[in-house]
Coordinates of C-alpha atoms in Angstrom, one line a residue:
Chain A
M1 CA 69.8 -49.1 -36.8
T2 CA 73.2 -47.8 -37.8
E3 CA 71.4 -44.9 -39.5
E4 CA 69.7 -44.0 -36.3
K5 CA 73.0 -44.0 -34.5
N6 CA 74.6 -41.9 -37.1
L7 CA 71.8 -39.4 -37.0
L8 CA 71.9 -39.4 -33.2
K9 CA 75.6 -38.6 -33.3
K10 CA 75.3 -35.8 -35.7
A11 CA 72.3 -34.4 -33.9
E12 CA 74.0 -34.5 -30.6
A13 CA 76.8 -32.5 -32.2
G14 CA 74.2 -29.8 -32.9
D15 CA 73.6 -30.3 -36.7
I16 CA 70.2 -28.7 -37.3
E17 CA 69.4 -30.8 -40.4
S18 CA 70.1 -34.0 -38.5
I19 CA 68.1 -32.8 -35.5
K20 CA 65.0 -32.2 -37.7
R21 CA 65.4 -35.5 -39.4
L22 CA 65.8 -37.3 -36.1
A23 CA 62.8 -35.6 -34.6
N24 CA 60.7 -36.5 -37.7
Y25 CA 62.0 -40.1 -37.5
Y26 CA 60.8 -40.5 -33.9
D27 CA 57.5 -38.8 -34.7
K28 CA 56.9 -41.3 -37.6
K29 CA 57.9 -44.2 -35.4
S30 CA 55.4 -43.1 -32.7
G31 CA 52.7 -44.1 -35.2
R32 CA 51.0 -40.8 -34.9
W33 CA 49.0 -40.0 -38.0
R34 CA 51.4 -37.8 -39.9
E35 CA 49.5 -37.3 -43.1
E36 CA 46.9 -35.0 -41.8
P37 CA 44.8 -33.5 -44.6
K38 CA 45.5 -29.9 -45.3
V39 CA 42.7 -27.4 -45.4
G40 CA 40.6 -27.9 -48.5
E41 CA 42.0 -31.4 -49.0
S42 CA 39.6 -34.2 -48.4
I43 CA 40.2 -37.8 -47.3
S44 CA 38.0 -40.8 -47.8
I45 CA 35.9 -42.1 -44.9
D46 CA 37.8 -45.4 -44.9
E47 CA 41.1 -43.5 -44.5
F48 CA 39.7 -41.5 -41.7
L49 CA 38.3 -44.5 -39.9
A50 CA 41.6 -46.4 -40.3
N51 CA 43.4 -43.7 -38.6
A52 CA 40.8 -42.7 -36.0
D53 CA 41.8 -45.2 -33.4
T54 CA 45.6 -44.9 -33.9
K55 CA 47.2 -44.6 -30.5
A56 CA 50.6 -43.0 -30.8
N57 CA 53.5 -44.2 -28.7
E58 CA 54.0 -41.6 -26.1
D59 CA 57.6 -42.3 -25.5
Y60 CA 58.5 -41.7 -29.1
L61 CA 56.4 -38.6 -29.2
A62 CA 58.2 -37.3 -26.1
E63 CA 61.5 -38.1 -27.8
A64 CA 60.4 -36.3 -31.0
F65 CA 59.4 -33.3 -28.9
K66 CA 62.8 -33.3 -27.2
W67 CA 64.6 -33.0 -30.4
F68 CA 62.4 -30.4 -31.9
M69 CA 62.9 -28.4 -28.7
R70 CA 66.7 -28.9 -29.1
G71 CA 66.4 -27.5 -32.6
A72 CA 64.3 -24.6 -31.4
E73 CA 66.8 -23.8 -28.7
L74 CA 69.6 -23.8 -31.3
G75 CA 67.6 -21.1 -33.1
D76 CA 65.9 -22.9 -35.9
A77 CA 62.7 -21.1 -36.8
E78 CA 60.9 -24.2 -38.3
C79 CA 61.6 -26.2 -35.1
M80 CA 60.3 -23.3 -33.0
D81 CA 57.0 -23.3 -35.0
E82 CA 56.7 -27.1 -34.6
V83 CA 57.3 -26.8 -30.9
G84 CA 54.6 -24.2 -30.7
H85 CA 52.1 -26.5 -32.5
R86 CA 53.1 -29.5 -30.3
I87 CA 52.6 -27.6 -27.1
Y88 CA 49.2 -26.3 -28.2
D89 CA 48.0 -29.7 -29.1
A90 CA 49.8 -31.4 -26.2
I91 CA 51.7 -33.8 -28.4
G92 CA 54.5 -35.4 -26.5
C93 CA 54.6 -32.8 -23.8
C94 CA 52.5 -30.7 -21.4
K95 CA 49.9 -33.4 -20.9
D96 CA 48.6 -32.1 -17.6
E97 CA 48.4 -28.5 -18.5
E98 CA 45.2 -26.5 -19.2
W99 CA 44.6 -25.5 -22.8
T100 CA 44.8 -21.8 -22.0
E101 CA 48.2 -22.3 -20.3
R102 CA 49.5 -24.3 -23.3
G103 CA 48.2 -21.7 -25.6
K104 CA 50.2 -19.0 -23.9
K105 CA 53.4 -21.1 -24.1
S106 CA 52.7 -22.0 -27.6
F107 CA 52.2 -18.4 -28.6
Q108 CA 55.7 -17.5 -27.3
W109 CA 57.3 -20.1 -29.6
H110 CA 55.2 -19.0 -32.6
L111 CA 56.2 -15.4 -32.0
K112 CA 59.9 -16.4 -31.8
A113 CA 59.6 -18.3 -35.0
A114 CA 57.9 -15.4 -36.7
Q115 CA 60.6 -13.0 -35.5
A116 CA 63.1 -15.4 -36.9
G117 CA 61.4 -15.0 -40.3
Y118 CA 59.4 -18.2 -40.6
V119 CA 56.3 -17.2 -42.7
P120 CA 53.7 -19.7 -41.6
A121 CA 54.5 -18.8 -38.0
M122 CA 53.8 -15.1 -38.8
R123 CA 50.3 -16.0 -39.9
I124 CA 49.7 -18.0 -36.8
T125 CA 51.1 -15.3 -34.6
A126 CA 48.8 -12.8 -36.2
Y127 CA 45.9 -15.2 -35.8
M128 CA 46.6 -15.7 -32.1
Y129 CA 47.0 -11.9 -31.5
D130 CA 43.4 -11.7 -32.6
G131 CA 42.5 -13.0 -29.2
L132 CA 43.3 -16.8 -29.1
C133 CA 44.9 -17.6 -25.7
V134 CA 46.6 -14.2 -25.6
E135 CA 45.2 -10.7 -25.0
K136 CA 43.7 -9.3 -28.2
D137 CA 46.0 -6.8 -29.9
E138 CA 44.7 -5.7 -33.3
V139 CA 47.8 -3.6 -34.2
Q140 CA 50.2 -6.5 -33.6
S141 CA 47.9 -8.8 -35.4
F142 CA 47.8 -6.6 -38.4
Y143 CA 51.6 -6.1 -38.3
W144 CA 52.2 -9.9 -38.6
Y145 CA 49.6 -10.4 -41.3
L146 CA 51.3 -7.7 -43.2
E147 CA 54.7 -9.2 -42.7
A148 CA 53.4 -12.6 -43.9
A149 CA 51.7 -11.0 -46.9
K150 CA 55.0 -9.3 -47.8
H151 CA 56.6 -12.7 -47.9
G152 CA 53.9 -13.9 -50.3
D153 CA 51.5 -15.7 -48.0
K154 CA 48.2 -15.8 -49.9
K155 CA 45.8 -16.1 -47.0
S156 CA 47.5 -13.2 -45.2
V157 CA 47.0 -11.1 -48.3
G158 CA 43.3 -11.5 -47.9
E159 CA 43.4 -10.8 -44.2
V160 CA 45.4 -7.6 -44.8
A161 CA 42.9 -6.5 -47.4
K162 CA 40.0 -7.1 -44.9
R163 CA 41.8 -5.1 -42.2
Y164 CA 42.5 -2.1 -44.4
A165 CA 38.9 -2.2 -45.5
K166 CA 37.5 -2.3 -42.0
G167 CA 40.2 -0.3 -40.3
T168 CA 41.0 -2.9 -37.7
G169 CA 44.5 -2.5 -36.3
V170 CA 45.4 0.0 -39.0
E171 CA 43.9 3.2 -40.3
K172 CA 41.1 2.5 -42.8
N173 CA 42.4 2.8 -46.3
I174 CA 40.2 1.7 -49.2
D175 CA 43.0 2.3 -51.7
E176 CA 45.4 0.0 -49.9
A177 CA 42.6 -2.6 -49.5
N178 CA 42.0 -2.5 -53.2
K179 CA 45.7 -3.0 -53.8
Y180 CA 45.8 -6.1 -51.8
L181 CA 42.5 -7.4 -53.2
A182 CA 44.0 -7.1 -56.6
M183 CA 46.7 -9.6 -55.6
L184 CA 44.1 -12.3 -54.9
D185 CA 42.9 -15.0 -57.3
A186 CA 39.2 -15.1 -58.2
E187 CA 38.1 -17.6 -55.5
D188 CA 40.0 -15.9 -52.6
Y189 CA 38.7 -12.5 -53.9
R190 CA 35.1 -13.8 -53.6
H191 CA 35.8 -15.2 -50.1
V192 CA 37.2 -11.9 -48.8
L193 CA 34.4 -9.9 -50.3
H194 CA 31.8 -12.2 -48.8
A195 CA 33.4 -11.8 -45.4
L196 CA 33.5 -8.1 -45.8
S197 CA 29.8 -7.9 -46.8
C198 CA 28.3 -9.9 -44.1
G199 CA 26.9 -7.0 -42.1
D200 CA 23.8 -4.9 -42.6
D201 CA 25.5 -1.5 -42.6
E202 CA 26.1 0.7 -45.6
E203 CA 29.7 -0.3 -45.9
S204 CA 28.9 -4.0 -46.1
L205 CA 26.5 -3.2 -48.8
M206 CA 29.2 -1.4 -50.7
W207 CA 31.4 -4.4 -50.7
L208 CA 28.4 -6.6 -51.6
E209 CA 27.9 -4.4 -54.6
R210 CA 31.3 -5.4 -56.0
L211 CA 30.3 -9.1 -55.9
V212 CA 26.9 -8.2 -57.5
E213 CA 28.9 -6.6 -60.3
L214 CA 30.5 -10.0 -60.9
D215 CA 27.0 -11.5 -61.0
D216 CA 27.9 -13.7 -58.1
P217 CA 24.7 -15.6 -57.4
L218 CA 25.1 -15.8 -53.6
A219 CA 25.8 -12.0 -53.5
L220 CA 22.7 -11.4 -55.7
K221 CA 20.7 -13.4 -53.2
N222 CA 22.1 -11.6 -50.2
K223 CA 21.4 -8.3 -51.8
A224 CA 17.9 -9.4 -52.5
E225 CA 17.4 -10.4 -48.9
A226 CA 18.8 -7.0 -47.8
C227 CA 16.2 -5.4 -50.2
C228 CA 13.4 -7.4 -48.5
K229 CA 14.5 -6.1 -45.2
R230 CA 14.3 -2.6 -46.4
G231 CA 10.9 -3.3 -48.0
D232 CA 12.1 -2.9 -51.6
Y233 CA 10.4 -6.1 -52.8
S234 CA 10.3 -5.4 -56.6
Q235 CA 14.1 -5.1 -56.7
A236 CA 14.4 -8.1 -54.5
L237 CA 12.3 -10.2 -56.9
E238 CA 14.5 -9.1 -59.8
L239 CA 17.7 -10.0 -57.9
F240 CA 16.3 -13.4 -56.7
I241 CA 15.5 -14.4 -60.2
K242 CA 18.8 -13.2 -61.6
A243 CA 20.6 -15.2 -58.8
G244 CA 18.5 -18.3 -59.4
T245 CA 19.0 -18.3 -63.2
S246 CA 22.8 -17.7 -63.0
D247 CA 24.9 -20.4 -64.6
S248 CA 27.8 -19.9 -62.1
E249 CA 29.3 -23.2 -60.9
N250 CA 31.0 -21.7 -57.8
Y251 CA 28.2 -22.7 -55.5
D252 CA 26.0 -25.7 -54.7
P253 CA 22.9 -25.7 -56.8
D254 CA 20.9 -25.3 -53.5
V255 CA 22.0 -21.7 -53.4
L256 CA 20.4 -21.0 -56.7
A257 CA 17.4 -23.1 -55.8
E258 CA 16.9 -21.1 -52.6
A259 CA 16.9 -17.9 -54.5
L260 CA 14.2 -19.2 -56.9
F261 CA 12.3 -20.4 -53.9
Q262 CA 12.4 -16.9 -52.4
A263 CA 11.2 -15.4 -55.7
G264 CA 8.3 -17.9 -55.5
N265 CA 7.6 -16.8 -51.9
L266 CA 7.3 -13.1 -53.0
Y267 CA 4.6 -14.1 -55.4
Y268 CA 3.0 -16.5 -53.0
T269 CA 2.8 -14.1 -50.0
G270 CA 2.4 -11.0 -52.2
E271 CA 4.6 -8.3 -50.8
D272 CA 3.9 -4.6 -51.2
T273 CA 3.6 -3.8 -55.0
I274 CA 4.0 -7.5 -56.0
R275 CA 0.5 -8.9 -56.3
Q276 CA -0.3 -12.3 -54.9
N277 CA -0.2 -14.6 -57.8
Y278 CA -0.2 -18.4 -57.3
R279 CA 0.6 -19.1 -61.0
H280 CA 3.8 -17.0 -61.0
A281 CA 4.6 -18.5 -57.6
L282 CA 4.2 -22.0 -58.9
R283 CA 6.5 -21.2 -61.8
Y284 CA 9.4 -20.2 -59.6
Y285 CA 8.7 -22.9 -57.1
R286 CA 8.8 -25.4 -59.9
S287 CA 12.1 -24.1 -61.3
S288 CA 13.5 -24.3 -57.7
A289 CA 12.2 -27.9 -57.5
K290 CA 13.9 -28.7 -60.8
K291 CA 17.2 -28.2 -59.0
K292 CA 16.0 -31.0 -56.7
Y293 CA 15.2 -28.6 -53.9
I294 CA 12.9 -29.9 -51.1
K295 CA 11.3 -26.6 -50.3
G296 CA 10.4 -26.1 -54.0
Y297 CA 8.7 -29.5 -54.2
V298 CA 6.7 -29.0 -51.0
Q299 CA 5.5 -25.6 -52.0
C300 CA 4.5 -26.8 -55.5
G301 CA 2.6 -29.7 -53.8
K302 CA 0.8 -27.3 -51.5
I303 CA -0.4 -25.1 -54.3
Y304 CA -1.5 -28.1 -56.4
F305 CA -3.3 -29.4 -53.3
D306 CA -5.2 -26.2 -52.7
K307 CA -6.1 -26.1 -56.4
G308 CA -7.5 -29.6 -56.1
D309 CA -5.0 -31.1 -58.5
Y310 CA -4.2 -34.0 -56.1
K311 CA -2.3 -36.1 -58.6
S312 CA 0.4 -33.4 -59.2
A313 CA 0.4 -32.7 -55.5
L314 CA 1.1 -36.3 -54.6
M315 CA 3.9 -36.5 -57.2
N316 CA 5.6 -33.4 -55.8
F317 CA 5.3 -34.5 -52.2
N318 CA 6.7 -37.9 -53.1
L319 CA 9.6 -36.3 -54.8
A320 CA 10.2 -34.1 -51.7
I321 CA 10.6 -37.2 -49.6
K322 CA 12.9 -38.9 -52.1
T323 CA 15.1 -35.9 -52.5
R324 CA 16.6 -36.4 -49.0
D325 CA 18.7 -39.2 -50.4
R326 CA 20.9 -36.5 -51.9
Y327 CA 22.1 -35.7 -48.4
P328 CA 23.6 -38.9 -46.9
F329 CA 24.5 -37.3 -43.6
G330 CA 22.1 -34.5 -43.9
S331 CA 18.6 -34.0 -42.5
R332 CA 17.6 -36.2 -39.7
Y333 CA 14.0 -36.1 -40.8
L334 CA 12.0 -36.9 -43.9
N335 CA 10.0 -33.9 -44.8
T336 CA 7.2 -33.9 -42.3
I337 CA 5.0 -31.5 -44.2
A338 CA 5.1 -33.7 -47.3
L339 CA 4.4 -36.8 -45.3
E340 CA 1.4 -35.2 -43.6
Y341 CA 0.0 -34.1 -46.9
I342 CA 0.4 -37.6 -48.5
G343 CA -1.3 -39.0 -45.4
R344 CA -4.2 -36.6 -45.9
I345 CA -4.5 -37.5 -49.6
A346 CA -4.7 -41.2 -48.8
E347 CA -7.0 -40.8 -45.8
N348 CA -9.6 -38.8 -47.7
G349 CA -9.1 -40.7 -51.0
L350 CA -8.3 -37.5 -52.9
G351 CA -7.6 -38.5 -56.5
V352 CA -6.4 -41.9 -55.3
D353 CA -8.2 -44.9 -53.6
R354 CA -8.9 -44.4 -49.9
D355 CA -6.3 -46.2 -47.8
I356 CA -6.6 -45.4 -44.1
E357 CA -3.9 -47.9 -43.1
M358 CA -1.3 -46.3 -45.4
A359 CA -2.4 -42.8 -44.4
Y360 CA -1.6 -43.6 -40.8
K361 CA 1.7 -45.0 -41.8
Y362 CA 2.6 -41.6 -43.3
Y363 CA 1.1 -39.7 -40.3
E364 CA 3.3 -41.7 -38.0
A365 CA 6.4 -41.0 -40.1
A366 CA 5.5 -37.3 -40.1
A367 CA 5.1 -37.4 -36.3
K368 CA 8.7 -38.5 -35.9
D369 CA 9.7 -34.9 -36.5
N370 CA 8.8 -33.4 -33.2
R371 CA 8.5 -29.9 -34.8
N372 CA 5.2 -30.9 -36.3
Q373 CA 3.1 -30.7 -33.2
G374 CA -0.2 -30.7 -35.0
I375 CA 0.1 -34.3 -36.3
I376 CA 1.5 -35.5 -33.0
F377 CA -1.6 -34.2 -31.1
R378 CA -3.9 -35.6 -33.7
L379 CA -2.3 -39.1 -33.5
A380 CA -2.5 -39.0 -29.7
N381 CA -6.3 -38.4 -29.9
D382 CA -6.8 -41.0 -32.6
Y383 CA -5.0 -43.7 -30.7
F384 CA -6.7 -42.8 -27.5
Y385 CA -10.3 -43.0 -28.8
G386 CA -9.6 -45.4 -31.7
N387 CA -10.5 -43.1 -34.5
N388 CA -9.6 -44.9 -37.8
V389 CA -7.1 -47.0 -35.8
E390 CA -7.3 -49.5 -33.0
V391 CA -7.2 -48.1 -29.5
D392 CA -3.6 -48.1 -28.2
T393 CA -3.5 -46.2 -25.0
A394 CA 0.2 -46.6 -24.4
K395 CA 1.0 -45.1 -27.7
A396 CA -1.5 -42.3 -27.2
L397 CA 0.1 -41.5 -23.8
L398 CA 3.5 -41.3 -25.5
Y399 CA 2.2 -38.9 -28.1
F400 CA 0.3 -36.8 -25.5
E401 CA 3.5 -36.5 -23.5
E402 CA 5.5 -35.5 -26.5
A403 CA 3.0 -32.8 -27.3
G404 CA 3.0 -31.5 -23.7
K405 CA 6.8 -31.7 -23.2
Y406 CA 7.8 -28.0 -23.7
S407 CA 5.8 -24.9 -22.9
H408 CA 6.4 -23.5 -26.4
N409 CA 4.7 -26.5 -28.0
E410 CA 1.6 -25.7 -30.0
Y411 CA -0.6 -28.1 -28.1
Y412 CA 1.1 -27.8 -24.7
F413 CA -2.0 -26.7 -22.9
E414 CA -4.3 -29.2 -24.6
A415 CA -2.0 -32.2 -24.2
N416 CA -1.3 -31.6 -20.5
L417 CA -4.9 -31.0 -19.8
K418 CA -5.8 -34.3 -21.3
L419 CA -3.0 -36.1 -19.4
A420 CA -4.2 -34.5 -16.2
W421 CA -7.8 -35.7 -16.8
I422 CA -6.7 -39.2 -17.8
Y423 CA -5.0 -39.7 -14.4
E424 CA -7.7 -37.8 -12.5
L425 CA -10.5 -40.1 -13.6
G426 CA -8.6 -43.2 -14.8
Q427 CA -9.5 -43.3 -18.4
G428 CA -9.4 -46.3 -20.8
D429 CA -6.7 -48.7 -19.7
V430 CA -5.0 -46.2 -17.4
E431 CA -5.6 -46.4 -13.6
K432 CA -6.6 -43.4 -11.6
D433 CA -3.5 -41.8 -10.1
L434 CA -4.2 -38.5 -8.3
A435 CA -0.6 -37.8 -7.5
K436 CA 0.4 -38.1 -11.1
A437 CA -2.6 -36.0 -12.1
D438 CA -1.4 -33.3 -9.8
E439 CA 1.9 -33.2 -11.6
Y440 CA 0.0 -32.3 -14.8
W441 CA -2.4 -29.9 -13.1
A442 CA 0.6 -28.0 -11.8
K443 CA 1.6 -27.2 -15.4
L444 CA -1.9 -25.7 -16.1
P445 CA -3.8 -22.6 -15.0
P446 CA -5.4 -23.3 -11.5
E447 CA -8.9 -22.8 -12.7
C448 CA -8.6 -26.0 -14.9
K449 CA -8.4 -28.3 -11.9
P450 CA -11.8 -29.7 -10.8
A451 CA -12.8 -29.8 -7.2
R452 CA -12.2 -33.2 -5.6
A453 CA -14.6 -34.9 -3.2
Q454 CA -12.9 -35.3 0.1
Chain B
M1 CA -16.9 -46.7 -25.6
K2 CA -19.4 -43.9 -26.1
N3 CA -20.8 -44.3 -22.7
S4 CA -17.4 -44.0 -21.0
I5 CA -16.6 -41.0 -23.1
K6 CA -19.9 -39.5 -22.0
K7 CA -19.0 -40.1 -18.4
W8 CA -15.6 -38.4 -18.8
A9 CA -17.2 -35.5 -20.6
Q10 CA -19.7 -35.1 -17.8
A11 CA -16.9 -35.1 -15.2
G12 CA -15.4 -32.1 -17.1
D13 CA -12.8 -33.3 -19.5
P14 CA -13.0 -31.0 -22.5
N15 CA -11.0 -33.4 -24.7
A16 CA -13.7 -36.0 -24.1
M17 CA -16.4 -33.5 -24.8
T18 CA -14.8 -32.7 -28.1
Q19 CA -14.6 -36.4 -28.9
L20 CA -18.3 -36.9 -27.9
A21 CA -19.3 -34.0 -30.1
E22 CA -17.4 -35.6 -33.0
I23 CA -19.3 -38.8 -32.5
Y24 CA -22.6 -37.0 -32.5
L25 CA -21.6 -35.1 -35.6
T26 CA -20.8 -38.3 -37.5
G27 CA -24.2 -39.6 -36.4
G28 CA -25.9 -36.5 -37.8
E29 CA -27.0 -35.1 -34.4
I30 CA -25.7 -31.7 -35.1
E31 CA -27.4 -29.9 -32.2
E32 CA -25.9 -32.3 -29.6
A33 CA -22.5 -31.9 -31.3
K34 CA -22.7 -28.1 -31.1
K35 CA -23.7 -28.4 -27.4
Y36 CA -20.6 -30.4 -26.5
F37 CA -18.2 -28.3 -28.7
A38 CA -19.5 -25.2 -27.0
Q39 CA -19.0 -26.7 -23.6
A40 CA -15.4 -27.6 -24.4
T41 CA -14.8 -24.1 -25.8
E42 CA -16.1 -22.6 -22.6
K43 CA -13.3 -24.5 -20.8
N44 CA -10.9 -22.7 -23.1
Y45 CA -10.2 -25.8 -25.2
L46 CA -9.7 -24.0 -28.5
P47 CA -9.5 -27.0 -30.9
A48 CA -13.2 -27.4 -30.1
A49 CA -13.9 -23.7 -31.0
K50 CA -12.5 -24.3 -34.4
R51 CA -14.7 -27.4 -35.0
L52 CA -17.8 -25.5 -33.8
A53 CA -16.9 -22.6 -36.1
D54 CA -16.6 -25.0 -39.0
I55 CA -20.2 -26.3 -38.3
F56 CA -21.6 -22.7 -38.2
Y57 CA -19.6 -21.9 -41.4
D58 CA -21.1 -24.9 -43.2
E59 CA -24.6 -23.9 -42.0
G60 CA -24.0 -20.4 -43.4
N61 CA -24.3 -18.8 -39.9
E62 CA -21.6 -16.2 -40.4
P63 CA -21.8 -14.2 -37.2
E64 CA -21.5 -17.3 -35.0
A65 CA -18.7 -18.7 -37.3
I66 CA -16.8 -15.5 -36.9
T67 CA -17.2 -15.5 -33.1
Y68 CA -15.7 -19.0 -32.8
Y69 CA -13.1 -18.6 -35.5
K70 CA -11.9 -15.6 -33.5
K71 CA -11.5 -17.8 -30.4
A72 CA -9.7 -20.5 -32.4
A73 CA -7.4 -17.9 -34.0
A74 CA -6.0 -17.0 -30.6
R75 CA -3.6 -19.9 -30.8
A76 CA -2.4 -18.7 -34.3
D77 CA -4.4 -21.3 -36.1
I78 CA -3.7 -20.7 -39.8
E79 CA -7.0 -22.1 -41.1
A80 CA -9.1 -20.1 -38.6
M81 CA -7.3 -16.9 -39.5
E82 CA -7.8 -17.6 -43.2
K83 CA -11.5 -18.2 -42.7
L84 CA -11.8 -14.9 -40.8
V85 CA -10.2 -13.1 -43.7
E86 CA -12.6 -14.8 -46.0
L87 CA -15.7 -14.0 -43.9
C88 CA -15.0 -10.4 -42.9
P89 CA -12.1 -9.0 -44.9
F90 CA -13.2 -5.4 -44.3
D91 CA -14.0 -5.6 -40.6
E92 CA -11.1 -3.5 -39.2
E93 CA -11.6 -4.5 -35.6
I94 CA -11.3 -8.3 -36.3
M95 CA -8.6 -7.8 -38.9
S96 CA -6.4 -5.8 -36.6
Y97 CA -7.0 -8.5 -34.0
V98 CA -5.7 -11.2 -36.4
L99 CA -2.8 -9.0 -37.4
E100 CA -1.8 -8.7 -33.7
I101 CA -1.8 -12.5 -33.4
I102 CA 0.4 -12.8 -36.5
D103 CA 2.8 -10.1 -35.4
G104 CA 3.2 -12.0 -32.1
Q105 CA 4.8 -14.9 -34.0
C106 CA 8.2 -15.1 -35.7
N107 CA 7.5 -14.3 -39.4
E108 CA 11.0 -14.0 -40.7
I109 CA 11.4 -16.2 -43.8
Y110 CA 14.6 -14.7 -45.2
F111 CA 18.0 -16.1 -44.3
H112 CA 19.4 -12.6 -43.7
S113 CA 22.9 -11.7 -44.7
N114 CA 25.8 -13.9 -44.2
S115 CA 24.4 -17.0 -45.8
L116 CA 27.9 -18.0 -46.8
K117 CA 29.0 -18.4 -43.2
K118 CA 25.9 -20.5 -42.5
I119 CA 26.6 -22.7 -45.5
M120 CA 30.2 -23.2 -44.4
L121 CA 29.0 -24.0 -40.8
F122 CA 26.1 -26.3 -41.6
G123 CA 26.5 -27.3 -45.2
T124 CA 23.7 -26.5 -47.6
T125 CA 21.5 -29.2 -46.1
R126 CA 20.5 -26.7 -43.5
M127 CA 19.2 -24.4 -46.1
A128 CA 17.4 -27.1 -48.0
E129 CA 15.7 -28.5 -44.9
Y130 CA 12.1 -27.3 -44.9
M131 CA 11.2 -26.7 -41.3
P132 CA 7.5 -26.7 -40.3
G133 CA 8.1 -23.3 -38.7
Q134 CA 9.3 -21.7 -41.9
A135 CA 6.3 -23.1 -43.8
M136 CA 3.9 -21.7 -41.2
A137 CA 5.7 -18.3 -41.3
I138 CA 5.2 -18.1 -45.1
E139 CA 1.5 -18.9 -44.6
R140 CA 1.1 -16.2 -41.9
R141 CA 2.8 -13.7 -44.1
R142 CA 0.4 -14.5 -46.9
I143 CA -2.6 -13.9 -44.7
K144 CA -1.1 -10.7 -43.3
N145 CA -0.5 -9.3 -46.8
K146 CA -4.1 -10.3 -47.7
I147 CA -5.4 -8.3 -44.8
L148 CA -3.3 -5.3 -45.5
K149 CA -4.5 -5.3 -49.1
F150 CA -8.1 -5.1 -48.0
N151 CA -7.4 -2.7 -45.2
P152 CA -4.5 -0.4 -46.1
S153 CA -5.2 1.8 -43.1
L154 CA -4.0 -1.0 -40.8
R155 CA -0.5 -0.8 -42.3
R156 CA 1.9 0.2 -39.5
A157 CA 5.2 2.0 -40.0

């Protein structure tokens, strides 16, 4: 308590250090989550959840803001920057104001802090000049990135290099760009070059070439895709394979696996001078699958299925389904293609004992993915007429409705036509309901509707 | 059940006609099956066209099979298009008709440039997820390249 009083006394006298300490003291006391992770730093889920519901004490936050503001008014750059942040995020102030309004105010403080020589504020000023809450001004934006870079801010160095390379806010100057690129470490260098090479124009390709020289697998893959677009498939194939067999650890194995998958695609579809060759395709699909890549497994399974090697096909489809476990928060769906094929193998007893019940379990799982319209329409019919399964009209109607939901659906016409007829005649357990039938007829061409007896 | 399906089919429901035809087909009454499949096809119910084509294909009646596969292919049915390529790979008229159907769909299977940005936005899961649409596009591309191999003159700039 005495400490707080002491601090208060000094702060009121205008001692900057004390003002900052006091502001931070109130901020902590408010219970606001102070230890926010920095960019690139990760926190555990438990930690996140523990902090998610924390309600800060608004009175203390307002007090903290008051003292930061006092510091800012006394000319302290760090305080000015902090005030800018707090106004932008409405922490302890400006609760009722619109985001755009707050952004404009916040910008003024960041600018002041930058002018006073506070480096992080320079970068934020530059960033906001790029069109965040203030009118876009590329020249000013470049100016502040350059200032920050001169003071040794690493991120700004990358930005300056990008701007020299593209000529935004400054005259294009590749030599200058190279000078700044040379200051970056390997990882930032890659990031900047990837950002520069993300277009389809000549210049982007030039920057891409630099990454290709480093044998960067993602760049090799991107270049291969650019080659595909141009129609130069043989070079694309070479590049895809080189990317896929790279031993670089900078990227997720999925990047390499996708490259191998694309190499397989070129042999599978047979583009231009590359002859269609399922054996070669299988080879690359298999090496893609070895990296636990779903697409690789599915394509392998398909080729085995077409060849009649149902045992290998089944194994690959099963692996495709299991692989999803790698992505705990990832894909919403199990792979519907793999599920459908497993169902087909079980239904027809291909290489395994026939098991209709299990087949329909897999079909139903496949139908959960509403992008697989074929299986949804099939199940609708099977449940309606009781093919292989017991008649379940309610379920059939649900599937028909799912298939007829959107006009871009594969079976939109067929499903709506069936629904219209069901209500027109009263089929199965469904009562005749002409008004409802009319709703479905309205979605169809007029000649489909039968004449009704008056 | 069969009687009520017959009633619905007679009232004009093409889906019921198709089902009725399937029942006749399982019972070995192929002529009856053909009749109902053909009726449903006339009502523009294309899944029936494909089944009818399959019967003609198994019978070895190629001209009829081609007629009905052509109808079924109108909805970009991969199997129907593949059968057409198998039956008449050098018939330029039919092949250009199939090509037109394929070109009407989205056949892009490459991620384009800027994958890094996509990876940063969605995580690699997005890339690994095998969407039915992409799988179909790969199949369509395969068929298209087959056609172009047989008919180089159909290659457009």
